[in-house]
XYZ file of C-alpha atoms in Angstrom:
688
model
C 127.117 117.995 109.434
C 128.500 121.070 111.090
C 128.611 124.635 109.982
C 130.714 123.900 106.913
C 128.138 121.749 105.123
C 126.053 123.709 102.715
C 125.099 121.136 100.067
C 124.192 117.468 99.739
C 127.332 116.664 97.757
C 129.529 117.562 100.740
C 127.805 115.247 103.224
C 129.772 112.007 102.562
C 133.027 113.748 103.468
C 131.677 115.781 106.362
C 134.018 115.328 109.331
C 131.289 115.697 111.943
C 129.097 113.013 110.380
C 132.101 110.722 110.080
C 132.872 111.197 113.761
C 129.235 110.532 114.725
C 129.301 107.248 112.785
C 132.863 106.390 113.739
C 134.343 104.009 116.308
C 134.914 106.664 118.979
C 132.227 107.048 121.675
C 130.994 110.613 122.090
C 129.724 111.727 125.486
C 126.457 113.630 125.577
C 128.353 116.467 127.276
C 130.995 116.724 124.540
C 131.277 120.160 122.798
C 131.166 118.163 119.558
C 127.359 118.307 119.604
C 127.327 122.104 119.401
C 129.481 121.870 116.292
C 127.449 119.054 114.737
C 124.138 120.809 115.261
C 125.222 124.175 113.868
C 124.431 123.478 110.238
C 122.273 124.757 107.451
C 122.235 123.817 103.808
C 120.033 124.036 100.764
C 116.786 122.131 101.151
C 116.065 119.475 98.484
C 113.026 120.512 96.474
C 112.356 117.408 94.356
C 112.550 113.650 94.443
C 115.858 113.610 92.566
C 117.521 115.696 95.286
C 115.961 113.529 97.977
C 117.398 110.470 96.294
C 120.782 112.184 96.205
C 120.485 112.891 99.934
C 119.824 109.216 100.693
C 122.706 108.115 98.492
C 125.011 110.698 100.043
C 124.270 109.668 103.621
C 123.803 105.911 103.229
C 127.467 105.157 103.941
C 127.333 107.221 107.129
C 124.137 105.513 108.246
C 125.520 102.030 107.540
C 128.631 102.872 109.492
C 126.555 104.039 112.464
C 124.473 100.859 112.360
C 127.703 98.875 112.532
C 129.542 100.963 115.147
C 126.658 102.030 117.411
C 126.702 98.813 119.534
C 130.245 99.778 120.617
C 129.848 103.566 120.792
C 126.229 104.194 121.760
C 126.376 107.444 119.777
C 122.756 107.157 118.666
C 121.673 107.127 122.313
C 123.948 110.068 123.065
C 122.443 112.083 120.211
C 118.932 111.354 121.468
C 119.891 112.356 125.009
C 121.299 115.629 123.678
C 118.002 116.305 121.962
C 115.995 115.360 125.059
C 118.064 117.667 127.257
C 117.506 120.597 124.915
C 113.759 120.095 124.650
C 113.356 120.567 128.408
C 113.736 124.315 127.950
C 112.175 124.536 124.501
C 108.927 126.118 125.682
C 110.817 128.858 127.524
C 113.050 129.356 124.478
C 109.970 129.877 122.296
C 108.561 132.448 124.712
C 111.921 134.237 124.902
C 112.470 134.064 121.133
C 115.704 132.107 121.609
C 116.317 131.323 117.941
C 119.686 129.646 118.388
C 118.455 127.158 120.989
C 115.417 126.158 118.900
C 117.560 125.937 115.770
C 119.948 123.420 117.317
C 117.125 121.391 118.862
C 115.501 121.244 115.418
C 118.762 120.121 113.803
C 119.188 117.368 116.390
C 115.697 116.070 115.674
C 116.365 116.346 111.949
C 119.409 114.047 112.218
C 117.554 111.609 114.499
C 114.723 111.274 112.015
C 117.094 110.737 109.081
C 118.865 107.989 111.017
C 115.636 106.400 112.224
C 114.368 106.100 108.671
C 117.418 104.010 107.753
C 117.470 102.004 110.992
C 113.773 101.069 110.742
C 114.111 100.011 107.109
C 117.040 97.704 107.885
C 116.201 95.952 111.129
C 113.421 94.579 113.288
C 111.856 96.500 116.151
C 113.733 94.316 118.617
C 117.069 95.224 117.019
C 116.064 98.873 116.917
C 115.261 98.767 120.610
C 118.716 97.342 121.315
C 120.351 100.234 119.462
C 118.580 102.591 121.852
C 120.111 100.779 124.833
C 123.757 100.705 123.783
C 126.006 102.980 125.840
C 129.528 104.312 125.623
C 130.738 103.100 129.028
C 131.424 99.537 127.882
C 131.403 98.258 124.298
C 128.299 96.179 123.649
C 126.935 96.675 127.159
C 123.299 97.292 128.009
C 122.264 100.155 130.246
C 119.347 99.422 132.520
C 118.495 103.075 132.961
C 118.247 103.535 129.182
C 115.849 100.706 128.401
C 112.960 103.134 127.944
C 114.796 105.648 125.789
C 112.394 104.957 122.904
C 109.419 105.674 125.137
C 111.107 108.795 126.459
C 111.721 110.048 122.925
C 108.152 109.266 121.825
C 106.730 110.998 124.869
C 109.008 113.995 124.292
C 107.830 114.298 120.674
C 104.191 114.214 121.749
C 104.835 116.820 124.453
C 106.594 119.003 121.903
C 103.572 118.831 119.566
C 100.937 119.562 122.208
C 102.791 122.015 124.463
C 105.082 124.154 122.304
C 103.160 127.163 120.931
C 103.019 127.284 117.144
C 105.051 130.357 116.161
C 107.147 131.203 113.138
C 110.300 130.116 114.973
C 108.746 126.838 116.230
C 106.894 125.857 113.039
C 109.745 123.746 111.655
C 110.505 121.822 114.841
C 106.786 121.111 115.309
C 106.697 119.775 111.766
C 109.772 117.620 112.356
C 108.222 116.185 115.531
C 105.124 115.114 113.590
C 107.141 113.554 110.785
C 109.424 111.749 113.230
C 106.384 110.072 114.773
C 105.305 109.048 111.275
C 108.747 107.522 110.687
C 108.487 105.621 113.986
C 105.134 104.189 112.890
C 106.511 103.074 109.523
C 107.745 99.796 111.048
C 104.605 98.088 109.760
C 105.627 98.789 106.168
C 108.500 96.343 106.459
C 106.478 93.429 107.843
C 104.165 91.204 105.869
C 102.369 90.089 109.006
C 100.246 92.396 111.140
C 102.159 93.955 114.015
C 99.625 93.297 116.748
C 102.276 93.509 119.468
C 104.498 96.219 118.048
C 106.943 97.782 120.491
C 106.222 101.273 119.158
C 102.467 100.666 119.337
C 102.837 99.447 122.920
C 104.605 102.638 123.974
C 101.999 104.813 122.246
C 98.951 102.981 123.615
C 100.229 102.275 127.126
C 102.291 103.974 129.778
C 103.517 107.540 129.660
C 102.099 108.465 126.226
C 98.457 107.582 126.956
C 97.635 110.649 129.129
C 98.429 112.848 126.121
C 96.031 110.996 123.789
C 93.174 113.494 123.673
C 95.529 116.502 123.571
C 97.522 114.991 120.714
C 94.423 114.164 118.650
C 92.999 117.604 119.347
C 96.248 119.349 118.377
C 96.561 117.357 115.147
C 92.960 118.180 114.274
C 93.514 121.864 114.931
C 96.688 121.777 112.816
C 94.524 120.450 109.997
C 91.779 122.997 110.671
C 94.061 126.032 110.809
C 96.142 125.148 107.728
C 99.021 127.284 108.975
C 101.373 128.095 106.122
C 105.088 127.557 106.364
C 106.714 130.828 107.476
C 108.333 132.830 104.671
C 112.127 132.836 104.247
C 113.827 134.977 106.839
C 111.537 134.025 109.716
C 112.968 130.530 110.143
C 115.520 129.814 112.791
C 117.805 128.379 110.130
C 118.484 129.082 106.498
C 115.447 128.184 104.401
C 115.408 128.532 100.642
C 112.004 127.085 99.873
C 108.595 127.223 101.473
C 108.302 123.458 101.525
C 108.603 123.148 105.272
C 112.164 122.017 105.952
C 114.509 119.288 104.756
C 113.124 116.659 107.072
C 109.652 117.217 105.685
C 110.938 116.224 102.267
C 112.695 113.152 103.659
C 109.817 111.982 105.812
C 107.216 112.637 103.127
C 108.421 109.470 101.429
C 107.614 107.491 104.569
C 104.308 109.317 104.971
C 103.443 108.474 101.379
C 104.254 104.834 102.100
C 101.960 104.833 105.109
C 99.268 106.538 103.057
C 99.653 103.824 100.416
C 98.844 101.367 103.186
C 95.381 102.930 103.431
C 94.802 102.677 99.677
C 95.645 98.963 99.608
C 96.097 99.029 95.879
C 99.618 100.350 95.651
C 98.254 103.387 93.834
C 98.234 105.878 96.682
C 99.252 109.424 96.067
C 100.382 112.023 98.510
C 98.922 115.473 98.645
C 99.523 117.700 95.666
C 102.573 119.987 95.793
C 100.228 122.957 95.974
C 98.589 121.584 99.128
C 101.945 120.737 100.688
C 103.316 124.195 100.029
C 100.235 125.756 101.571
C 100.571 123.923 104.866
C 103.049 121.055 105.244
C 102.281 120.889 108.979
C 98.560 120.429 108.314
C 99.257 117.731 105.740
C 101.648 115.776 107.961
C 99.393 116.185 111.010
C 96.503 114.703 109.072
C 98.594 111.733 107.947
C 99.774 111.097 111.512
C 96.215 111.361 112.822
C 94.964 108.773 110.313
C 97.780 106.371 111.119
C 97.239 106.688 114.877
C 93.488 106.236 114.525
C 93.988 102.982 112.661
C 96.570 101.282 114.823
C 95.556 97.731 115.635
C 93.849 97.328 119.000
C 95.960 95.762 121.720
C 94.754 92.373 123.035
C 93.575 93.930 126.290
C 93.141 97.599 125.360
C 91.284 99.325 122.512
C 93.125 101.942 120.498
C 92.880 105.148 122.620
C 93.417 107.395 119.584
C 90.456 105.841 117.801
C 88.425 106.225 120.993
C 89.297 109.923 121.068
C 88.243 110.371 117.438
C 84.993 108.494 118.039
C 83.946 110.526 121.059
C 84.989 114.184 120.749
C 82.167 116.742 120.862
C 81.374 120.254 119.757
C 82.559 123.104 121.959
C 78.932 124.246 122.110
C 77.822 120.902 123.506
C 77.369 121.307 127.267
C 76.486 117.685 128.045
C 78.794 115.823 130.384
C 81.436 113.443 129.080
C 80.970 109.743 129.610
C 83.107 108.392 132.422
C 83.793 105.277 130.355
C 85.888 107.256 127.863
C 88.754 109.233 129.420
C 89.978 110.453 126.023
C 86.972 112.580 125.042
C 87.464 116.278 124.341
C 85.748 119.206 122.655
C 86.565 120.965 119.401
C 84.966 123.692 117.301
C 82.740 121.806 114.849
C 82.127 124.866 112.694
C 85.857 125.286 112.027
C 86.257 121.554 111.449
C 83.353 121.523 108.986
C 84.818 124.471 107.085
C 88.233 122.794 106.823
C 86.693 119.515 105.647
C 84.757 121.375 102.944
C 87.838 123.207 101.724
C 90.327 120.324 101.709
C 88.507 117.544 99.860
C 90.912 117.708 96.932
C 93.297 115.536 98.948
C 92.414 111.899 99.449
C 93.600 111.910 103.066
C 91.112 114.682 103.875
C 88.377 112.583 102.257
C 89.397 109.623 104.419
C 89.227 111.831 107.517
C 85.716 112.906 106.539
C 84.696 109.279 106.065
C 86.248 108.311 109.405
C 84.406 111.047 111.278
C 81.045 110.382 109.600
C 81.357 106.670 110.193
C 82.763 106.588 113.719
C 81.748 109.831 115.432
C 77.987 110.174 115.815
C 78.379 113.748 117.105
C 80.064 114.843 113.876
C 77.575 112.948 111.716
C 74.617 114.554 113.464
C 76.189 118.003 113.157
C 76.959 117.614 109.450
C 73.458 116.378 108.617
C 71.962 119.344 110.491
C 73.948 121.960 108.556
C 71.892 124.279 106.379
C 74.829 124.747 103.998
C 75.349 121.063 103.238
C 76.121 121.968 99.613
C 79.536 123.247 100.738
C 80.454 119.675 101.657
C 78.570 117.773 98.949
C 79.828 119.813 95.987
C 83.539 118.963 96.561
C 82.570 115.286 96.876
C 80.665 115.490 93.590
C 83.656 117.126 91.930
C 85.778 114.130 92.965
C 83.310 111.805 91.237
C 82.908 114.066 88.220
C 86.670 114.024 87.592
C 86.816 110.269 88.136
C 89.362 109.775 85.353
C 91.795 112.075 87.195
C 91.385 110.435 90.609
C 92.753 107.280 92.136
C 90.208 104.525 92.590
C 90.415 104.659 96.404
C 89.531 108.373 96.369
C 86.469 107.681 94.215
C 85.353 104.850 96.509
C 85.692 106.989 99.618
C 83.629 109.732 98.003
C 80.916 107.203 97.146
C 80.880 105.770 100.651
C 80.476 109.274 102.065
C 77.453 109.799 99.798
C 76.029 106.472 100.955
C 76.374 107.454 104.604
C 74.721 110.810 103.943
C 71.893 109.318 101.875
C 70.928 107.029 104.734
C 69.315 110.097 106.302
C 65.817 111.048 105.064
C 66.338 114.663 106.084
C 69.426 114.893 103.893
C 67.595 113.330 100.947
C 64.816 115.913 101.265
C 66.998 118.954 101.871
C 69.301 118.471 98.867
C 66.319 119.014 96.544
C 65.576 122.321 98.273
C 69.072 123.742 97.681
C 69.165 125.554 94.338
C 72.546 126.013 92.678
C 73.439 128.393 89.875
C 76.081 128.123 87.158
C 77.954 124.922 87.961
C 81.077 125.741 85.979
C 82.874 122.396 86.371
C 79.998 120.412 84.857
C 80.917 120.482 81.168
C 78.353 118.187 79.497
C 75.618 120.785 79.646
C 75.202 124.359 80.805
C 73.407 124.213 84.150
C 72.259 127.718 84.941
C 69.965 126.550 87.728
C 69.594 123.105 89.244
C 68.927 121.588 92.654
C 71.727 119.925 94.569
C 69.768 116.657 94.480
C 69.456 116.703 90.681
C 73.158 117.519 90.324
C 74.035 114.627 92.607
C 71.964 112.299 90.393
C 73.687 113.594 87.240
C 77.179 113.088 88.647
C 76.458 109.601 89.976
C 74.926 108.533 86.645
C 77.923 109.953 84.803
C 80.192 107.901 87.073
C 78.199 104.763 86.230
C 78.452 105.419 82.499
C 82.177 106.129 82.747
C 82.626 102.866 84.613
C 80.629 100.937 81.993
C 82.915 102.099 79.198
C 86.268 102.225 81.015
C 86.928 100.409 84.276
C 83.925 98.027 84.220
C 83.992 97.612 87.975
C 80.856 95.869 89.188
C 81.293 97.177 92.717
C 81.409 100.777 91.539
C 78.068 100.207 89.805
C 76.588 98.820 92.980
C 77.820 101.723 95.097
C 76.441 104.334 92.712
C 73.078 102.625 92.316
C 72.805 102.136 96.077
C 73.187 105.893 96.595
C 70.474 106.571 94.006
C 68.236 103.936 95.609
C 68.654 105.538 99.023
C 67.506 108.885 97.605
C 64.809 107.646 95.213
C 61.859 107.820 97.617
C 62.708 111.486 98.300
C 63.224 112.652 94.692
C 61.643 116.100 94.376
C 61.264 118.373 91.339
C 63.905 116.585 89.329
C 65.578 118.721 86.704
C 64.511 117.693 83.219
C 68.095 116.795 82.313
C 68.440 114.601 85.419
C 65.195 112.805 84.509
C 66.457 112.282 80.965
C 69.769 110.868 82.198
C 67.996 108.349 84.447
C 66.043 106.982 81.494
C 69.089 107.211 79.192
C 71.072 105.067 81.630
C 68.296 102.504 81.618
C 68.349 102.607 77.803
C 72.099 101.965 77.785
C 71.693 99.010 80.138
C 68.843 97.643 78.025
C 70.974 97.739 74.862
C 73.847 96.035 76.664
C 71.456 93.349 77.905
C 70.167 92.697 74.388
C 73.706 92.543 73.003
C 74.895 89.982 75.549
C 71.705 87.967 75.069
C 72.270 87.910 71.302
C 75.906 86.843 71.767
C 74.804 84.042 74.063
C 72.241 82.847 71.533
C 74.724 82.855 68.647
C 77.327 81.091 70.771
C 74.823 78.399 71.696
C 73.859 77.843 68.059
C 77.479 77.643 66.987
C 78.322 75.130 69.686
C 75.667 72.678 68.521
C 77.964 71.537 65.694
C 81.056 71.272 67.907
C 81.458 69.529 71.246
C 85.110 70.388 71.811
C 85.118 74.180 72.205
C 84.059 75.495 75.660
C 81.155 77.927 75.855
C 81.791 81.497 77.081
C 80.174 82.254 80.426
C 77.443 84.556 79.114
C 75.117 83.460 81.908
C 77.232 85.256 84.489
C 77.383 88.416 82.357
C 73.614 88.346 81.915
C 73.125 87.873 85.637
C 75.246 90.942 86.435
C 73.475 93.114 83.870
C 70.051 91.978 85.038
C 70.952 92.794 88.638
C 71.874 96.337 87.596
C 68.729 96.677 85.458
C 66.597 95.534 88.384
C 68.204 98.129 90.651
C 67.459 100.821 88.065
C 63.835 99.671 87.846
C 63.582 99.715 91.638
C 64.906 103.297 91.709
C 62.316 104.407 89.129
C 59.575 102.445 90.875
C 60.440 103.912 94.278
C 60.260 107.447 92.910
C 56.898 106.818 91.186
C 55.443 105.140 94.257
C 56.536 107.729 96.823
C 56.732 111.037 94.964
C 54.964 110.755 91.619
C 53.287 114.165 91.877
C 56.651 115.849 92.632
C 58.388 114.608 89.472
C 56.525 115.407 86.234
C 59.815 115.551 84.321
C 60.571 111.923 85.173
C 57.094 110.841 84.033
C 57.602 112.823 80.819
C 60.950 111.074 80.140
C 59.347 107.728 80.983
C 56.553 108.264 78.476
C 58.951 109.520 75.827
C 60.956 106.264 76.056
C 58.070 103.936 76.911
C 59.135 101.403 74.265
C 62.258 100.590 76.315
C 60.163 98.890 78.978
C 58.123 96.621 76.705
C 60.628 93.765 76.673
C 60.807 93.656 80.475
C 57.065 93.359 81.064
C 57.015 89.594 80.675
C 60.580 88.953 81.804
C 60.396 86.659 84.871
C 63.114 88.643 86.685
C 61.279 91.968 86.384
C 57.543 91.208 86.308
C 56.956 92.223 89.924
C 58.840 95.499 89.725
C 57.345 96.380 86.329
C 53.741 96.447 87.558
C 53.850 100.006 88.900
C 55.896 101.329 85.990
C 53.531 99.701 83.497
C 50.533 101.157 85.347
C 51.993 104.686 85.251
C 52.848 104.433 81.545
C 49.385 103.129 80.677
C 47.545 105.674 82.837
C 49.333 108.746 81.499
C 49.428 107.466 77.924
C 45.637 107.181 77.905
C 45.245 110.714 79.270
C 47.558 112.074 76.580
C 45.594 110.228 73.886
C 42.384 111.755 75.188
C 43.966 115.215 75.001
C 44.616 114.821 71.280
C 47.674 115.025 69.028
C 50.306 117.738 68.455
C 50.684 118.584 72.129
C 53.395 121.004 73.195
C 55.899 120.133 75.901
C 54.211 122.561 78.290
C 50.800 121.010 77.615
C 52.128 117.484 78.154
C 53.659 118.504 81.495
C 50.379 120.133 82.517
C 48.459 116.926 81.727
C 51.019 114.908 83.695
C 50.650 117.173 86.736
C 46.855 116.896 86.582
C 47.052 113.130 86.141
C 49.412 112.754 89.096
C 46.747 114.271 91.330
C 43.998 112.147 89.797
C 45.843 108.810 90.000
C 44.710 106.966 93.161
C 47.723 106.211 95.322
C 46.332 102.847 96.379
C 46.730 101.608 92.812
C 50.516 101.761 93.187
C 51.933 98.830 95.091
C 54.677 99.509 97.636
C 57.506 97.041 97.357
C 60.390 96.379 99.697
C 63.700 96.080 97.904
C 65.692 93.027 98.834
C 69.250 94.123 99.566
C 71.991 92.280 97.721
C 73.913 89.553 99.491
C 76.825 90.819 101.571
C 79.588 89.482 99.250
C 77.944 91.391 96.398
C 77.147 94.517 98.404
C 80.127 96.620 97.592
C 79.244 99.863 99.301
C 82.282 99.473 101.466
C 85.445 101.538 101.479
C 87.943 100.126 99.001
C 85.949 96.904 98.794
C 87.485 95.988 95.468
C 90.726 95.324 97.363
C 89.260 93.951 100.567
C 86.185 91.831 99.960
C 88.144 88.894 98.518
C 90.594 88.992 101.447
C 88.366 89.219 104.483
C 84.646 88.879 103.706
C 84.043 87.808 107.288
C 85.048 91.265 108.461
C 82.104 92.874 106.747
C 79.293 93.847 109.006
C 75.995 95.167 107.781
C 74.396 98.234 109.278
C 70.805 98.744 108.145
C 69.072 102.060 108.260
C 65.736 103.456 107.233
C 62.193 102.236 107.365
C 61.119 98.867 106.074
C 58.781 100.480 103.582
C 61.483 102.515 101.871
C 63.766 101.426 99.086
C 66.759 101.846 101.366
C 69.917 99.917 100.673
C 72.116 99.174 103.678
C 75.687 100.336 103.868
C 78.174 97.584 104.590
C 80.894 99.297 106.587
C 84.361 97.830 106.840
C 86.115 98.791 110.044
C 89.186 100.806 109.068
C 91.563 98.821 111.310
C 90.801 95.856 109.060
C 92.087 97.892 106.145
C 95.274 98.744 107.970
C 95.647 95.097 108.955
C 95.986 94.187 105.270
C 99.260 96.080 104.870
C 101.351 94.594 102.109
C 105.030 95.373 102.144
C 105.366 94.347 98.539
C 102.913 97.023 97.428
C 103.630 99.721 99.973
C 107.358 99.697 100.623
C 108.425 103.351 100.821
C 111.837 102.436 99.509
C 110.082 101.615 96.239
C 107.354 104.222 96.339
C 109.203 107.413 97.224
C 111.519 107.267 94.262
């Protein structure tokens, strides 16, 4: 590039880049490197400019791929970078801007080249390019065989050891994105890379001792959300606050890796607003998620996942287990605050899911918080704006609710938290409502949206499972929440009657014709009846366990009592209808005895008195039978996974046998990563 390059359009004719990719070997001690690394030019700020950058440099990169076996210039460039990083920490302490600037530029070029190399060759071929040397064309240097490992280890050391200052922000960011580019090899393979060369270096040998420090540093980068330094404080010319040119280039790869997690080819990277706030935090989070979900080695579990599963609060004084050398401590209060504030990005939601699912210390801490509404409200906003979110983000939010609702303490406490003026809930003005009632409203709204738009059976099951988990602990339901529960049942009842009528008409019409096939209305009826039964179980659980706490639900039940008549004698619902029928009959008779023309207040007073008078032994406790595992869709992104690997599902049951608790079927995240599909997640297709 050199000092003369100031725009993308000049790159194809840049003499320094031509020499780097040419047929002449360049020694690592050649003054050429000082000239090459003394560059600065306008940072691309949009995808069009990034595309122009790729098109402008593709000829140079192709030439280097062709000539590097004879010149070994790629290895020389990496050695130049490695030699300069040895004094990087001292340079940061001494404010040596020029030294850090050139080290950053070297890493910038390496990452640009790596992105092209990795997309065009196998890991074995890439490893060979790291071994070529200048001393003999096409020769292999024995002392350079571990140059990849040395570079990976150097990048990790740079991330964990270099203090984060204004002058080091950009090179720290480039180190993180370069590791992401290294890990993008999986995107270009249809099969799972269980014995990846890059994975081997990261999970064995010299990189392993840095595992806990790397995970801790990446977490703290996410927690601190350090903004990109303003123009003028960078060590090189910077015309945007986007975090450097390499950030823009590598974000395409990061987006591709993130798409791997979504499995549907519909992944989205963080919003531009979030990226501008803290590109380092965003990239650190992406790298952390990728590392945590690397496939286990045949003989060694993933150390990065072990570190995430075992870290503890800084206030926890208990000793670490000797069986896990990667454990560390982190400030849980700061982590909790960051998780609450960053849930607008789907990668932050995945991190929250990962921690709740895999780290029992974090899960226990979160459930013990007295300000749980700070975490739950952002999750509810994700579900409320379901039409604006990607399906994977919605599923992760639902799974988080399912994990939280497995805890009885959580289910009780959310009804004790009173919220005022929920501005983002537009259907009705909610001046005062409990967190539990708001959760019910949002989940029911998600179900109704799904019934009219996406019609995803698994989304229904997830939402109803969350309601079922909470139903035994319903307390002082808001009148609007009680109405919406019964309204949802009314909607399901009408849909059931409509499908039943269509089936009847179809059967009558087919009696005169033997040629036309019958529509499969039986399957539709079966699905609807499953959902109706779950709704009845939710209502029954609430009446059985907390009747006297929910007069508004009894009021709504009595107001729409006619809805339940048709299900009294239905063979699929007779058992679950007994308690509901008893409650309707009991309170109806008390209202009849009180006379006609009763006000709403008087009806509620009679209901409260009747709830005390109704003997509890008259209500039968029933144990809900959980759905079969293939149908139990409370699993992260199950709509993409369950048909691929149903054997990977494993059921984790929680709660007492007497409660209406639905189990959460958790899919181990490495299984998700193992389903990478190059056709859906190729960054060369996605980033443009």
